[in-house]
Coordinates of C-alpha atoms in Angstrom, one line a residue:
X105 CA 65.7 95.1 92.6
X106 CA 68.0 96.3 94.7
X107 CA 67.1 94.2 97.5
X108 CA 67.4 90.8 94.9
X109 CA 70.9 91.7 94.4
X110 CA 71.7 92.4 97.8
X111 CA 69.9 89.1 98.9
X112 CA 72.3 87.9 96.3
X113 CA 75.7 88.6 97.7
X114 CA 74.7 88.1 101.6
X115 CA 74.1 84.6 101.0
X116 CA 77.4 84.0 98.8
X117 CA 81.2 83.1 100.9
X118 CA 83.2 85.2 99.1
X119 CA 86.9 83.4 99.6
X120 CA 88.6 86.2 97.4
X121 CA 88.1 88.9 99.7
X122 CA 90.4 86.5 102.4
X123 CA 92.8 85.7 99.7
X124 CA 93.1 89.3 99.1
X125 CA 93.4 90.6 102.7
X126 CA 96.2 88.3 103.7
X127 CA 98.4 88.4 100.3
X128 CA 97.9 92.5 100.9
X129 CA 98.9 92.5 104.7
X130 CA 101.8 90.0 103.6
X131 CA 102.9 92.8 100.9
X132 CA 102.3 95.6 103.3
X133 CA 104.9 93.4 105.6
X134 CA 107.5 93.5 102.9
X135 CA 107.1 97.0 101.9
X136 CA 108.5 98.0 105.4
X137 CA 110.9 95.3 105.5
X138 CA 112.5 96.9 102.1
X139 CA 112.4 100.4 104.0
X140 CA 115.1 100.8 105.3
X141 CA 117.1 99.7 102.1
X142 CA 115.3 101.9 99.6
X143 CA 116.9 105.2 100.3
X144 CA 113.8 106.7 101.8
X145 CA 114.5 108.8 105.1
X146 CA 112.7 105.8 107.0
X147 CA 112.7 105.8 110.6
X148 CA 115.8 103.0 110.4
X149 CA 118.2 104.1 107.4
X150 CA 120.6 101.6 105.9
X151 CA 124.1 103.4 104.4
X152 CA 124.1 101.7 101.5
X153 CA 120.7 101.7 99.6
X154 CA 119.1 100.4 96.7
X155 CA 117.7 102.3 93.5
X156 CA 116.6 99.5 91.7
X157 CA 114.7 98.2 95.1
X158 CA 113.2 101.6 94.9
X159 CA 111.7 101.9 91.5
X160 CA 109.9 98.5 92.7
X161 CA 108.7 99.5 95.8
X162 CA 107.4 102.6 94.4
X163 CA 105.1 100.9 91.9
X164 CA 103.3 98.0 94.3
X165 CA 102.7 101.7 96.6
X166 CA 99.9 102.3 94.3
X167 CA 98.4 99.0 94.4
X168 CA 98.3 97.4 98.4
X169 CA 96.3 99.8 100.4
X170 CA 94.1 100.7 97.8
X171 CA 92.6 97.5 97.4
X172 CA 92.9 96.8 100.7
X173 CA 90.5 99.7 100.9
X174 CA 88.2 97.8 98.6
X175 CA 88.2 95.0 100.0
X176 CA 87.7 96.7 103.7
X177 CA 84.7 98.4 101.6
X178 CA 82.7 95.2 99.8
X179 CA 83.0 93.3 103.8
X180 CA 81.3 96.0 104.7
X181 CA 78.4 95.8 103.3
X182 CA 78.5 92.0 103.7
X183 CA 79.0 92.8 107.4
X184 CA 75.9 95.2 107.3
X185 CA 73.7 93.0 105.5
X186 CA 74.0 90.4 108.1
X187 CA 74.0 92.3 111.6
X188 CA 72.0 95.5 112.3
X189 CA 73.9 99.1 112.2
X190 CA 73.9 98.8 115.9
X191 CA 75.6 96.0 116.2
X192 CA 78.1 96.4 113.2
X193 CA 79.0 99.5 115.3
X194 CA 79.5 98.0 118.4
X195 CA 81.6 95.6 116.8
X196 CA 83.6 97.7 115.1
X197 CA 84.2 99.8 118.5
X198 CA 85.6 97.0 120.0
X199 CA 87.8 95.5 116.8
X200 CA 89.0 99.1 115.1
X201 CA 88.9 101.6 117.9
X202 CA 90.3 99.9 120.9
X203 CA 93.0 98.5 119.1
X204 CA 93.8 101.5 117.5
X205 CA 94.6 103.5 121.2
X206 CA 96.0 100.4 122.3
X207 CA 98.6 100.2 119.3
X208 CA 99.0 104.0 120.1
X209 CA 100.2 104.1 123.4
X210 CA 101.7 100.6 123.8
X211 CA 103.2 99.3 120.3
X212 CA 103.9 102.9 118.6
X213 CA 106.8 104.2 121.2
X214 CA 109.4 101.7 121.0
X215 CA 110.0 103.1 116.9
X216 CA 110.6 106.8 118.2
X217 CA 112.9 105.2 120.7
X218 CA 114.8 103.3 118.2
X219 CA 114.6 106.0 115.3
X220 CA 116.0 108.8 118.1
X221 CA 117.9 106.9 120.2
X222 CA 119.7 110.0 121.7
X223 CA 116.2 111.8 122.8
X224 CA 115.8 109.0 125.9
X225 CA 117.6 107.4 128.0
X226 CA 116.0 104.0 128.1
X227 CA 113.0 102.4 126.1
X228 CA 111.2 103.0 129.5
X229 CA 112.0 107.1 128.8
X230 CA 110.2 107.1 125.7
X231 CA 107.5 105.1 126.8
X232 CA 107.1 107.7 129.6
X233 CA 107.3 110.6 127.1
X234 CA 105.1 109.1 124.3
X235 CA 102.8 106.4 125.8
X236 CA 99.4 109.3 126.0
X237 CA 100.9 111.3 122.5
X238 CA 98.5 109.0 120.5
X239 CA 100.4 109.6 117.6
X240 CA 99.4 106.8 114.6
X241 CA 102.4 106.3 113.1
X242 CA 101.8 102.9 111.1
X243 CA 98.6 103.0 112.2
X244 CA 96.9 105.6 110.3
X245 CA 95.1 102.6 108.1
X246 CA 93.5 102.2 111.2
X247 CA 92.2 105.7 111.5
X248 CA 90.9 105.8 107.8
X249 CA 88.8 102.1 108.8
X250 CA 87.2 103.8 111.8
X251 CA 86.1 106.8 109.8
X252 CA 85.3 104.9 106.7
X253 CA 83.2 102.0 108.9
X254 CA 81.3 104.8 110.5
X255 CA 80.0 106.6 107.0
X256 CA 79.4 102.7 106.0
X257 CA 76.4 102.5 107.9
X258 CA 74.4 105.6 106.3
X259 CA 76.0 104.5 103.0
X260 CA 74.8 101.1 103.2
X261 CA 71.4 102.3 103.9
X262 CA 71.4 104.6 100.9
X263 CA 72.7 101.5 98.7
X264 CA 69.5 99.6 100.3
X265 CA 67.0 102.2 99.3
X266 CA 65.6 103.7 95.4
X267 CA 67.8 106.6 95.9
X268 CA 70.3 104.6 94.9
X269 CA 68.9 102.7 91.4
X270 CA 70.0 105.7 88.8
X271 CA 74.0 105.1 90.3
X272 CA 73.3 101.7 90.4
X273 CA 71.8 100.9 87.1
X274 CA 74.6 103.1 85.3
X275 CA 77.2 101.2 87.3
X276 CA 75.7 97.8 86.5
X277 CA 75.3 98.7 82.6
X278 CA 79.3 99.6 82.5
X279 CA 80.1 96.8 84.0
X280 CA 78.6 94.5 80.8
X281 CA 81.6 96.4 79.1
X282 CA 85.0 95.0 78.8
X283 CA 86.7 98.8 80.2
X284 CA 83.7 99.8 81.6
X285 CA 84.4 99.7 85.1
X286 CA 88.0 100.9 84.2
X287 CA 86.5 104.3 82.8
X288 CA 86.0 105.1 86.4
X289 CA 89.3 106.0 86.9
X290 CA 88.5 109.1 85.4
X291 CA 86.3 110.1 88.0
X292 CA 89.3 109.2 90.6
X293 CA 91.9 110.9 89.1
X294 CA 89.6 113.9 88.7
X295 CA 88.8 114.2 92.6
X296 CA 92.4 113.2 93.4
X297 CA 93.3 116.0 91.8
X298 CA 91.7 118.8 92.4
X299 CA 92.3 117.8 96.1
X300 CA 96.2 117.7 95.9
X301 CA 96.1 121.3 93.9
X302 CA 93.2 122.7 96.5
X303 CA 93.9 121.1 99.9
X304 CA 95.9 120.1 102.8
X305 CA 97.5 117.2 101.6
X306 CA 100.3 116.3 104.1
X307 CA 101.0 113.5 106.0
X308 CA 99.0 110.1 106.7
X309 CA 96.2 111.6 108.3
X310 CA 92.6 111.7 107.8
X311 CA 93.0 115.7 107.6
X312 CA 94.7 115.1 104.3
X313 CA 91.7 114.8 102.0
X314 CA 93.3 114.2 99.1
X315 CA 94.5 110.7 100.4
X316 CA 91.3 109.8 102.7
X317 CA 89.0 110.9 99.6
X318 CA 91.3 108.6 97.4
X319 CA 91.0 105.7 99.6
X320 CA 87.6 106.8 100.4
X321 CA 86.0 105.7 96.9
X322 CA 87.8 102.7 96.8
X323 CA 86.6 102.2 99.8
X324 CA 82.8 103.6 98.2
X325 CA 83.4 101.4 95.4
X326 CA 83.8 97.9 97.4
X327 CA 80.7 98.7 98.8
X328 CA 79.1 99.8 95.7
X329 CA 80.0 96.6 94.1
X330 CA 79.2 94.0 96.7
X331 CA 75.9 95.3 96.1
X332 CA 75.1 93.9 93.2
X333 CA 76.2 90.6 92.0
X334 CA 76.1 91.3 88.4
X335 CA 78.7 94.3 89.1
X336 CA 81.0 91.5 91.2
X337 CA 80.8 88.6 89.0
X338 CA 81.9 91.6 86.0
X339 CA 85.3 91.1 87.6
X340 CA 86.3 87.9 86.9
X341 CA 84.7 88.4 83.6
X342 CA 86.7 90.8 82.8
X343 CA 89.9 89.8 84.7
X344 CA 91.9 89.2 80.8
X345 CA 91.1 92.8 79.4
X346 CA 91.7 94.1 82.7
X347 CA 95.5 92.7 83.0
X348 CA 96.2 93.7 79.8
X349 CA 94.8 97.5 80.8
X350 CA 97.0 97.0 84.3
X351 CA 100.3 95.9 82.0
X352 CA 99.6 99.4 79.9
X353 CA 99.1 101.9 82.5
X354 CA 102.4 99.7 84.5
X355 CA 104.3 101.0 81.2
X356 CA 103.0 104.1 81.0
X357 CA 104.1 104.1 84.9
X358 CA 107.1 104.0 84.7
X359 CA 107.7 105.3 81.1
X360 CA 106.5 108.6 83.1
X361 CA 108.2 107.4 86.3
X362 CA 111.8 107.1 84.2
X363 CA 112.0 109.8 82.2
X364 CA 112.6 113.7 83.2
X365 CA 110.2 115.7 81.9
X366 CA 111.3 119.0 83.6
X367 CA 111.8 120.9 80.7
X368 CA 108.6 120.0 78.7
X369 CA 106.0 121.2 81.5
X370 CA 105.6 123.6 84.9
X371 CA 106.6 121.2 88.5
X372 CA 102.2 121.7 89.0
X373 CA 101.7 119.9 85.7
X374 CA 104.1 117.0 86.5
X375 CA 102.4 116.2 89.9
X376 CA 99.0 115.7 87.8
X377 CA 100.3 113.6 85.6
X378 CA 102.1 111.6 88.3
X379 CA 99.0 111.5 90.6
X380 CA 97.0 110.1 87.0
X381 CA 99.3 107.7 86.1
X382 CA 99.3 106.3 89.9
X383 CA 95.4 106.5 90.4
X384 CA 95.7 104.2 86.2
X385 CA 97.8 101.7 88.2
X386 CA 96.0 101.3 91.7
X387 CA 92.4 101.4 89.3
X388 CA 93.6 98.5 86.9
X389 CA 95.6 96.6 89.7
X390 CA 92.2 96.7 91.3
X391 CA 90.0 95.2 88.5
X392 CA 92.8 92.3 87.6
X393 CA 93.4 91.0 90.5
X394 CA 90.3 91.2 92.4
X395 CA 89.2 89.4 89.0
X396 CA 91.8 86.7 89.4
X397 CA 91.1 86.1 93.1
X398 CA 87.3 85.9 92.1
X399 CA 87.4 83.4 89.5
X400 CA 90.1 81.3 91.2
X401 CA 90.1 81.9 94.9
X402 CA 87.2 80.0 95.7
X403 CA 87.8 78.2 98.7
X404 CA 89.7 78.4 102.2
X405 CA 92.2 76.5 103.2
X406 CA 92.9 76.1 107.0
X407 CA 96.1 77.9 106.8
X408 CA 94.4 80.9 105.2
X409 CA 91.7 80.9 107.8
X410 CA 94.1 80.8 110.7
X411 CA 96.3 83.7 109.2
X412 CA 93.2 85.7 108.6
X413 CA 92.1 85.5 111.8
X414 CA 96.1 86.8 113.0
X415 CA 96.2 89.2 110.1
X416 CA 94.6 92.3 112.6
X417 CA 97.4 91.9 115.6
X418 CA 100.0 90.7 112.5
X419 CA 99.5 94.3 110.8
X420 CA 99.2 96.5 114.5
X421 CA 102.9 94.9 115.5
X422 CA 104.9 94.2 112.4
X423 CA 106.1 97.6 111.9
X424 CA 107.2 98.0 115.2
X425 CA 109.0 94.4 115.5
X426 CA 111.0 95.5 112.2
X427 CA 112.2 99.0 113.2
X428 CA 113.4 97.3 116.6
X429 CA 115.5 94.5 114.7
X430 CA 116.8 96.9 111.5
X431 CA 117.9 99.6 114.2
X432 CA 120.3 96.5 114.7
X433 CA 120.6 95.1 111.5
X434 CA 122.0 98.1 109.7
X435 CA 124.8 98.5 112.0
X436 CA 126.1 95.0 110.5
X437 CA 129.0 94.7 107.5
X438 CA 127.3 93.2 105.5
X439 CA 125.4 93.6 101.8
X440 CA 121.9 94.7 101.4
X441 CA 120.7 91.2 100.2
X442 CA 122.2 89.5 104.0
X443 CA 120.6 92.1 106.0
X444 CA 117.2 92.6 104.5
X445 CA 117.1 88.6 103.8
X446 CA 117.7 88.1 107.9
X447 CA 115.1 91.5 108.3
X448 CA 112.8 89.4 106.6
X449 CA 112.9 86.2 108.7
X450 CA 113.5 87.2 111.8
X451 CA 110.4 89.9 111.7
X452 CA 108.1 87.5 110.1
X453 CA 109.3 85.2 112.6
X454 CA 108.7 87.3 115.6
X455 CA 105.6 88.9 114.4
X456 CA 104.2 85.0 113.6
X457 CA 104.8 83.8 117.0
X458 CA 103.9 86.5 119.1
X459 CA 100.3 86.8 117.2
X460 CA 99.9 82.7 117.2
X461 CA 101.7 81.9 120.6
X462 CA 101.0 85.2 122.9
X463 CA 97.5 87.0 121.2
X464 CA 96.1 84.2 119.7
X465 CA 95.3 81.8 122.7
X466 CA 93.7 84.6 125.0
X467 CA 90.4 86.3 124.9
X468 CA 91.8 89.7 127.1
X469 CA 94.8 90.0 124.5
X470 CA 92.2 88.8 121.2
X471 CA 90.1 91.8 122.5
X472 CA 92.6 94.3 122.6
X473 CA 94.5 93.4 119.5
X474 CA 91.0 93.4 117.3
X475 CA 90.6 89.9 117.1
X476 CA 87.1 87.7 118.2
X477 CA 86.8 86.1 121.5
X478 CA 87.0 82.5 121.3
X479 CA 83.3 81.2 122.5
X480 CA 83.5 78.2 125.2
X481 CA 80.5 76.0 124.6
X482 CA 79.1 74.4 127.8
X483 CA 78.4 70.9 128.3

């Protein structure tokens, strides 16, 4: 059975999960544009900042990289239904992990240049001084794909064999239910917590187990439900009742997110709640718009095929090309709409360019930046 519904979902071109990946990336993009204009201590600050842009950008923080996750987890198992272990580890060596050191030491140093322009004396000094400190910065989605990728393969395996069917078949029967997929949330907000309460939970890096187990069963759960096609299909389904469940738990968001609630229960109490009502958000804005993309994202355009392709390199150098031009860009007398409107263009711009005009065309800078070698057939 298991087997039928994997044969299933190999042999099916699932457009949503492009869709999803580039409109995600895009809004990763604008989340770091916004940066330095939020308040945030970011590595480039603005003087003036904006509240309002900050209750936004808080809210669609619980919804990109989580379903990113997902989406990272369900091509997966596509990936490992079509290629051996070996070879979707090989692969993944060469399009995760050598990236990964390469955006370390060679795109990572110019934003502790810019952000602490008085530690170094040129962009060449900080080079010098961070170029083998390997430190992630931006990058730490990275770090979470390689770990993730790697505990794919046994995971896969297990999804593949009977030990599986009593998860499975419970799975499968909630998702014939209008919430029952969204009752999983329970389970997340559960591990979430007990992690943040019980753990180290600092930081962006896979040592934080609160956040790598968060992303983790998104991550589990893309897999889970690219396993069987009845579970998949459930979201599109479902897609009404599940944008209504999004627009409640958004409201119960922000009513939470709005109002002081200091003197009603201890600071410990709070942060559960907060971590629940984010974990509602990410789970619903999960279920709608997978949902959405599945019932109307069914093809691929050649402009979504090309920026797919350029979405790897786009997401290793954005951050980078952004910090170089606000570090400028603040300095400027001028509102927050001018300079994060000129942020905007000109990083996108940059970033475009460079991926399409100086990574895309050659196979030694495709290689390094995660991308597949173009093929030359011979005559």
């Amino acid at each position: 059975m298991n087997n039928e519904a994997a044969g299933t979902s190999q042999n099916k071109r699932y457009y949503e999960l492009d869709w999803l990946r580039v409109i995600l990336i895009f809004a990763v993009f604008l989340h770091h544009v916004f940066m330095p204009f939020n308040g945030d201590d970011w590595h480039i600050t603005n003087t003036d900042s904006s509240k309002l842009l900050d209750d936004i950008m808080v809210y669609f923080e619980q919804i990109r990289l989580p379903i990113l996750f997902f989406i990272a987890g369900a091509g997966s198992y596509l990936l490992l239904q079509r290629s051996t272990a070996g070879a979707f580890f090989k692969s993944k060596i060469y399009r995760l992990v050598v990236p990964f050191f390469i955006g370390m030491m060679f795109i990572v140093p110019p934003q502790e240049y810019f952000e602490h322009p008085d530690q170094y004396s040129s962009l060449l000094d900080a080079y010098y001084h961070r170029f083998l400190a390997f430190e992630p910065n931006h990058l730490w989605f990275l770090e979470f794909l390689i770990v993730f990728m790697v505990f794919a393969i046994p995971v896969a395996a297990w999804l593949k064999s009977s030990a599986s069917k009593l998860v499975l078949s419970g799975i499968t029967r909630l998702a014939q239910y209008r919430l029952g997929l969204f009752l999983l949330v329970a389970l997340l907000i559960a591990v979430r917590c007990w992690l943040q309460t019980t753990t180290f939970n600092e930081g962006h890096g896979i040592d934080n187990l609160a956040l790598s187990a968060f992303y983790g069963l998104f991550f589990l759960f893309g897999m889970i439900c690219m396993s069987r096609s009845s579970i998949w299909d459930s979201f599109a389904k479902h897609r009404r009742t599940s944008a209504v469940t999004l627009l409640l738990c958004s409201c119960l968001f922000y009513g939470y997110y709005l109002v002081d609630f200091s003197g009603y229960a201890s600071l410990q109490t709070r942060w559960a709640i907060w971590w629940a009502m984010c974990s509602l958000v990410s789970w619903s804005a999960m279920l709608t718009l997978v949902g959405y993309a599945s019932k109307y994202c069914t093809s691929s355009p050649e402009w979504l095929r090309t920026a797919n392709s350029l979405i790897f390199p786009f997401y290793i150098l954005h951050q980078t090309i952004i910090v170089g031009l606000a570090f400028y860009i603040v300095q400027w007398q001028s509102s927050i709409a001018i300079k994060s409107t000129l942020l905007l263009v000109l990083s996108f711009a940059i970033c475009a360019a460079t991926c399409y005009v100086g990574i895309r065309p050659f196979n030694l800078t495709r290689r390094l930046f995660g991308m597949k070698p173009i093929i030359k057939e011979h005559a």
